[in-house]
């Protein structure tokens, strides 16, 4: 069961405190752990917190999170880190939107994928993603997957080199009529 920490970071259930730059690089700061539909989620930035970083050019950036942001434990994304997720308010949503992010500065190369969990529609997922970036060019292609298929694929990313693909290939089945297989 997902426990949505809907309050700001000072909520008593929240363990979020702004980590130092050294803690961010090492990843050794306290994070909230939860579950979304059986996926083990670690929340790095809770809704209401400020996510900060530096772009490739060294310029500092900051965004106030309107939803939780973190990663799925036990997975590997295309960047070699855990698979990143934004978590929306609809914990009963059975659809996932995968957003291909584009790499600055020219936004011509693919960067990594972000999963949008807990959103009721593609437009909600897109709007939430865009609220967290200062340039809409970060938004690449969006594709939708049923939650159960996403869950199976994302939990197999360690074996698939960080790629979402079905670990159980589709097997073709033919019904033999008159003793002959189709050509």
PDB file of C-alpha atoms in Angstrom:
ATOM      1  CA  UNK A   1       0.000   0.000   0.000  1.00  0.00           C
ATOM      2  CA  UNK A   2       1.292   3.447  -0.878  1.00  0.00           C
ATOM      3  CA  UNK A   3       1.436   5.962   1.905  1.00  0.00           C
ATOM      4  CA  UNK A   4       1.132   9.332   0.250  1.00  0.00           C
ATOM      5  CA  UNK A   5       2.800  12.002   2.318  1.00  0.00           C
ATOM      6  CA  UNK A   6       0.533  14.775   1.108  1.00  0.00           C
ATOM      7  CA  UNK A   7       1.735  17.305   3.630  1.00  0.00           C
ATOM      8  CA  UNK A   8       4.805  19.481   3.383  1.00  0.00           C
ATOM      9  CA  UNK A   9       8.194  18.159   4.566  1.00  0.00           C
ATOM     10  CA  UNK A  10       7.646  19.360   8.148  1.00  0.00           C
ATOM     11  CA  UNK A  11       4.840  16.796   8.513  1.00  0.00           C
ATOM     12  CA  UNK A  12       5.613  14.406  11.423  1.00  0.00           C
ATOM     13  CA  UNK A  13       5.693  11.407   9.042  1.00  0.00           C
ATOM     14  CA  UNK A  14       8.243  13.114   6.832  1.00  0.00           C
ATOM     15  CA  UNK A  15      11.924  12.319   7.218  1.00  0.00           C
ATOM     16  CA  UNK A  16      13.028  14.778   4.561  1.00  0.00           C
ATOM     17  CA  UNK A  17      15.709  17.286   5.469  1.00  0.00           C
ATOM     18  CA  UNK A  18      17.662  19.184   2.836  1.00  0.00           C
ATOM     19  CA  UNK A  19      20.852  17.111   2.279  1.00  0.00           C
ATOM     20  CA  UNK A  20      24.246  18.702   1.760  1.00  0.00           C
ATOM     21  CA  UNK A  21      25.885  18.596  -1.689  1.00  0.00           C
ATOM     22  CA  UNK A  22      28.255  15.873  -0.418  1.00  0.00           C
ATOM     23  CA  UNK A  23      25.334  13.773   0.826  1.00  0.00           C
ATOM     24  CA  UNK A  24      23.559  14.185  -2.525  1.00  0.00           C
ATOM     25  CA  UNK A  25      26.629  12.994  -4.456  1.00  0.00           C
ATOM     26  CA  UNK A  26      27.079  10.007  -2.138  1.00  0.00           C
ATOM     27  CA  UNK A  27      23.344   9.321  -1.811  1.00  0.00           C
ATOM     28  CA  UNK A  28      23.776   8.789   1.932  1.00  0.00           C
ATOM     29  CA  UNK A  29      20.996  10.873   3.388  1.00  0.00           C
ATOM     30  CA  UNK A  30      17.739   9.747   4.933  1.00  0.00           C
ATOM     31  CA  UNK A  31      14.962   9.093   2.435  1.00  0.00           C
ATOM     32  CA  UNK A  32      11.353   8.003   2.763  1.00  0.00           C
ATOM     33  CA  UNK A  33      10.639   4.452   1.604  1.00  0.00           C
ATOM     34  CA  UNK A  34       7.202   3.435   0.446  1.00  0.00           C
ATOM     35  CA  UNK A  35       5.387   1.156  -1.965  1.00  0.00           C
ATOM     36  CA  UNK A  36       3.305   1.845  -5.052  1.00  0.00           C
ATOM     37  CA  UNK A  37       1.340  -1.130  -6.351  1.00  0.00           C
ATOM     38  CA  UNK A  38       4.061  -3.513  -5.177  1.00  0.00           C
ATOM     39  CA  UNK A  39       6.951  -1.404  -6.514  1.00  0.00           C
ATOM     40  CA  UNK A  40       9.521  -0.522  -3.828  1.00  0.00           C
ATOM     41  CA  UNK A  41       9.898   3.265  -4.031  1.00  0.00           C
ATOM     42  CA  UNK A  42      12.435   5.534  -2.357  1.00  0.00           C
ATOM     43  CA  UNK A  43      11.367   9.180  -2.221  1.00  0.00           C
ATOM     44  CA  UNK A  44      14.334  11.530  -2.687  1.00  0.00           C
ATOM     45  CA  UNK A  45      12.251  14.712  -2.849  1.00  0.00           C
ATOM     46  CA  UNK A  46       8.837  14.914  -1.241  1.00  0.00           C
ATOM     47  CA  UNK A  47       6.059  17.125  -2.544  1.00  0.00           C
ATOM     48  CA  UNK A  48       6.699  20.625  -1.224  1.00  0.00           C
ATOM     49  CA  UNK A  49      10.462  20.200  -0.942  1.00  0.00           C
ATOM     50  CA  UNK A  50      12.950  22.037  -3.140  1.00  0.00           C
ATOM     51  CA  UNK A  51      15.040  19.909  -5.479  1.00  0.00           C
ATOM     52  CA  UNK A  52      18.361  21.535  -6.373  1.00  0.00           C
ATOM     53  CA  UNK A  53      21.270  20.781  -8.631  1.00  0.00           C
ATOM     54  CA  UNK A  54      23.678  22.087 -11.254  1.00  0.00           C
ATOM     55  CA  UNK A  55      23.270  21.787 -14.985  1.00  0.00           C
ATOM     56  CA  UNK A  56      26.030  20.617 -17.346  1.00  0.00           C
ATOM     57  CA  UNK A  57      27.303  24.182 -17.587  1.00  0.00           C
ATOM     58  CA  UNK A  58      27.600  24.565 -13.798  1.00  0.00           C
ATOM     59  CA  UNK A  59      24.551  26.834 -13.426  1.00  0.00           C
ATOM     60  CA  UNK A  60      22.522  26.148 -10.281  1.00  0.00           C
ATOM     61  CA  UNK A  61      18.838  25.293 -10.603  1.00  0.00           C
ATOM     62  CA  UNK A  62      16.016  24.675  -8.133  1.00  0.00           C
ATOM     63  CA  UNK A  63      12.418  23.513  -8.417  1.00  0.00           C
ATOM     64  CA  UNK A  64       9.690  23.177  -5.807  1.00  0.00           C
ATOM     65  CA  UNK A  65       8.289  19.672  -6.089  1.00  0.00           C
ATOM     66  CA  UNK A  66       4.541  19.468  -6.650  1.00  0.00           C
ATOM     67  CA  UNK A  67       4.613  15.670  -6.319  1.00  0.00           C
ATOM     68  CA  UNK A  68       6.979  13.105  -4.845  1.00  0.00           C
ATOM     69  CA  UNK A  69      10.120  12.244  -6.828  1.00  0.00           C
ATOM     70  CA  UNK A  70      12.413   9.291  -6.339  1.00  0.00           C
ATOM     71  CA  UNK A  71      13.344   5.927  -7.741  1.00  0.00           C
ATOM     72  CA  UNK A  72      12.340   2.289  -7.839  1.00  0.00           C
ATOM     73  CA  UNK A  73      14.717   0.208  -5.729  1.00  0.00           C
ATOM     74  CA  UNK A  74      16.265  -2.848  -7.376  1.00  0.00           C
ATOM     75  CA  UNK A  75      16.122  -1.355 -10.876  1.00  0.00           C
ATOM     76  CA  UNK A  76      18.557   0.233 -13.318  1.00  0.00           C
ATOM     77  CA  UNK A  77      17.753   3.116 -15.637  1.00  0.00           C
ATOM     78  CA  UNK A  78      19.516   4.012 -18.880  1.00  0.00           C
ATOM     79  CA  UNK A  79      21.860   6.305 -16.919  1.00  0.00           C
ATOM     80  CA  UNK A  80      23.047   3.438 -14.691  1.00  0.00           C
ATOM     81  CA  UNK A  81      21.196   4.742 -11.619  1.00  0.00           C
ATOM     82  CA  UNK A  82      17.863   3.478 -10.314  1.00  0.00           C
ATOM     83  CA  UNK A  83      14.801   4.052 -12.524  1.00  0.00           C
ATOM     84  CA  UNK A  84      13.378   7.510 -11.690  1.00  0.00           C
ATOM     85  CA  UNK A  85       9.713   8.145 -10.867  1.00  0.00           C
ATOM     86  CA  UNK A  86       7.358  11.018 -10.220  1.00  0.00           C
ATOM     87  CA  UNK A  87       4.405   9.949  -8.063  1.00  0.00           C
ATOM     88  CA  UNK A  88       1.071  11.630  -8.617  1.00  0.00           C
ATOM     89  CA  UNK A  89      -2.013  11.697  -6.390  1.00  0.00           C
ATOM     90  CA  UNK A  90      -3.968   8.785  -7.930  1.00  0.00           C
ATOM     91  CA  UNK A  91      -2.675   5.661  -6.201  1.00  0.00           C
ATOM     92  CA  UNK A  92      -5.331   3.564  -7.977  1.00  0.00           C
ATOM     93  CA  UNK A  93      -4.140   4.510 -11.474  1.00  0.00           C
ATOM     94  CA  UNK A  94      -3.308   1.404 -13.502  1.00  0.00           C
ATOM     95  CA  UNK A  95      -1.476   3.317 -16.236  1.00  0.00           C
ATOM     96  CA  UNK A  96       2.097   4.574 -16.391  1.00  0.00           C
ATOM     97  CA  UNK A  97       3.463   7.243 -18.678  1.00  0.00           C
ATOM     98  CA  UNK A  98       7.129   6.889 -19.622  1.00  0.00           C
ATOM     99  CA  UNK A  99       8.733  10.197 -20.539  1.00  0.00           C
ATOM    100  CA  UNK A 100      11.944  10.263 -22.534  1.00  0.00           C
ATOM    101  CA  UNK A 101      13.954  13.220 -21.284  1.00  0.00           C
ATOM    102  CA  UNK A 102      16.206  15.079 -23.673  1.00  0.00           C
ATOM    103  CA  UNK A 103      19.769  16.112 -22.835  1.00  0.00           C
ATOM    104  CA  UNK A 104      20.814  19.741 -22.660  1.00  0.00           C
ATOM    105  CA  UNK A 105      22.257  21.956 -23.958  1.00  0.00           C
ATOM    106  CA  UNK A 106      20.804  21.379 -27.445  1.00  0.00           C
ATOM    107  CA  UNK A 107      18.128  18.804 -26.455  1.00  0.00           C
ATOM    108  CA  UNK A 108      18.825  16.669 -29.541  1.00  0.00           C
ATOM    109  CA  UNK A 109      20.059  13.560 -27.718  1.00  0.00           C
ATOM    110  CA  UNK A 110      17.989  11.309 -25.500  1.00  0.00           C
ATOM    111  CA  UNK A 111      18.936  11.430 -21.837  1.00  0.00           C
ATOM    112  CA  UNK A 112      16.983   9.078 -19.561  1.00  0.00           C
ATOM    113  CA  UNK A 113      13.429   7.940 -18.958  1.00  0.00           C
ATOM    114  CA  UNK A 114      11.189   9.017 -16.089  1.00  0.00           C
ATOM    115  CA  UNK A 115       8.100   7.047 -15.092  1.00  0.00           C
ATOM    116  CA  UNK A 116       4.982   8.998 -14.158  1.00  0.00           C
ATOM    117  CA  UNK A 117       3.011   6.870 -11.648  1.00  0.00           C
ATOM    118  CA  UNK A 118      -0.281   7.863 -10.075  1.00  0.00           C
ATOM    119  CA  UNK A 119      -1.603  10.100 -12.825  1.00  0.00           C
ATOM    120  CA  UNK A 120      -5.035   9.718 -14.406  1.00  0.00           C
ATOM    121  CA  UNK A 121      -4.140  10.816 -17.929  1.00  0.00           C
ATOM    122  CA  UNK A 122      -1.254  11.618 -20.224  1.00  0.00           C
ATOM    123  CA  UNK A 123      -2.073  15.321 -20.011  1.00  0.00           C
ATOM    124  CA  UNK A 124      -1.831  15.208 -16.186  1.00  0.00           C
ATOM    125  CA  UNK A 125       1.511  13.368 -16.374  1.00  0.00           C
ATOM    126  CA  UNK A 126       2.866  15.794 -18.998  1.00  0.00           C
ATOM    127  CA  UNK A 127       1.766  18.875 -17.015  1.00  0.00           C
ATOM    128  CA  UNK A 128       3.338  17.542 -13.819  1.00  0.00           C
ATOM    129  CA  UNK A 129       6.613  16.757 -15.569  1.00  0.00           C
ATOM    130  CA  UNK A 130       6.782  20.225 -17.146  1.00  0.00           C
ATOM    131  CA  UNK A 131       6.158  21.945 -13.783  1.00  0.00           C
ATOM    132  CA  UNK A 132       9.505  20.533 -12.601  1.00  0.00           C
ATOM    133  CA  UNK A 133      11.664  21.727 -15.517  1.00  0.00           C
ATOM    134  CA  UNK A 134      12.572  25.251 -16.600  1.00  0.00           C
ATOM    135  CA  UNK A 135      12.696  24.370 -20.291  1.00  0.00           C
ATOM    136  CA  UNK A 136       9.964  22.402 -22.111  1.00  0.00           C
ATOM    137  CA  UNK A 137      12.668  20.987 -24.417  1.00  0.00           C
ATOM    138  CA  UNK A 138      13.505  18.477 -21.634  1.00  0.00           C
ATOM    139  CA  UNK A 139      10.236  16.716 -22.590  1.00  0.00           C
ATOM    140  CA  UNK A 140      10.720  14.084 -25.278  1.00  0.00           C
ATOM    141  CA  UNK A 141       8.401  11.318 -26.392  1.00  0.00           C
ATOM    142  CA  UNK A 142       5.741   9.950 -24.039  1.00  0.00           C
ATOM    143  CA  UNK A 143       4.460   6.413 -24.140  1.00  0.00           C
ATOM    144  CA  UNK A 144       1.844   4.672 -22.043  1.00  0.00           C
ATOM    145  CA  UNK A 145       2.053   1.222 -20.488  1.00  0.00           C
ATOM    146  CA  UNK A 146      -0.424  -0.683 -18.369  1.00  0.00           C
ATOM    147  CA  UNK A 147       0.891  -0.707 -14.782  1.00  0.00           C
ATOM    148  CA  UNK A 148       1.338  -4.501 -14.588  1.00  0.00           C
ATOM    149  CA  UNK A 149       3.444  -4.599 -17.763  1.00  0.00           C
ATOM    150  CA  UNK A 150       5.541  -1.626 -16.601  1.00  0.00           C
ATOM    151  CA  UNK A 151       6.090  -3.297 -13.225  1.00  0.00           C
ATOM    152  CA  UNK A 152       7.280  -6.538 -14.840  1.00  0.00           C
ATOM    153  CA  UNK A 153       9.555  -4.687 -17.258  1.00  0.00           C
ATOM    154  CA  UNK A 154      11.073  -2.218 -14.785  1.00  0.00           C
ATOM    155  CA  UNK A 155      11.884  -4.956 -12.275  1.00  0.00           C
ATOM    156  CA  UNK A 156      13.857  -6.725 -15.044  1.00  0.00           C
ATOM    157  CA  UNK A 157      15.989  -3.684 -15.974  1.00  0.00           C
ATOM    158  CA  UNK A 158      19.078  -5.055 -14.190  1.00  0.00           C
ATOM    159  CA  UNK A 159      19.083  -7.987 -16.619  1.00  0.00           C
ATOM    160  CA  UNK A 160      18.114  -5.815 -19.612  1.00  0.00           C
ATOM    161  CA  UNK A 161      20.872  -3.205 -19.347  1.00  0.00           C
ATOM    162  CA  UNK A 162      18.553  -0.452 -18.102  1.00  0.00           C
ATOM    163  CA  UNK A 163      16.024  -0.881 -20.901  1.00  0.00           C
ATOM    164  CA  UNK A 164      12.300  -1.407 -20.467  1.00  0.00           C
ATOM    165  CA  UNK A 165      11.435  -4.522 -22.371  1.00  0.00           C
ATOM    166  CA  UNK A 166       9.355  -7.522 -21.610  1.00  0.00           C
ATOM    167  CA  UNK A 167      11.436 -10.237 -19.900  1.00  0.00           C
ATOM    168  CA  UNK A 168       8.903 -12.788 -21.128  1.00  0.00           C
ATOM    169  CA  UNK A 169       8.851 -12.591 -24.928  1.00  0.00           C
ATOM    170  CA  UNK A 170       5.549 -13.141 -26.670  1.00  0.00           C
ATOM    171  CA  UNK A 171       5.296 -16.664 -27.972  1.00  0.00           C
ATOM    172  CA  UNK A 172       3.419 -17.196 -31.171  1.00  0.00           C
ATOM    173  CA  UNK A 173       0.862 -19.936 -31.042  1.00  0.00           C
ATOM    174  CA  UNK A 174      -0.657 -21.475 -34.140  1.00  0.00           C
ATOM    175  CA  UNK A 175      -3.707 -23.609 -34.439  1.00  0.00           C
ATOM    176  CA  UNK A 176      -3.002 -26.337 -36.920  1.00  0.00           C
ATOM    177  CA  UNK A 177      -5.835 -26.774 -39.379  1.00  0.00           C
ATOM    178  CA  UNK A 178      -5.714 -29.725 -41.716  1.00  0.00           C
ATOM    179  CA  UNK A 179      -2.291 -30.734 -40.459  1.00  0.00           C
ATOM    180  CA  UNK A 180      -0.382 -27.742 -41.944  1.00  0.00           C
ATOM    181  CA  UNK A 181       1.476 -24.890 -40.272  1.00  0.00           C
ATOM    182  CA  UNK A 182       1.125 -21.436 -41.802  1.00  0.00           C
ATOM    183  CA  UNK A 183       4.010 -20.417 -44.059  1.00  0.00           C
TER     184      UNK A 183
END
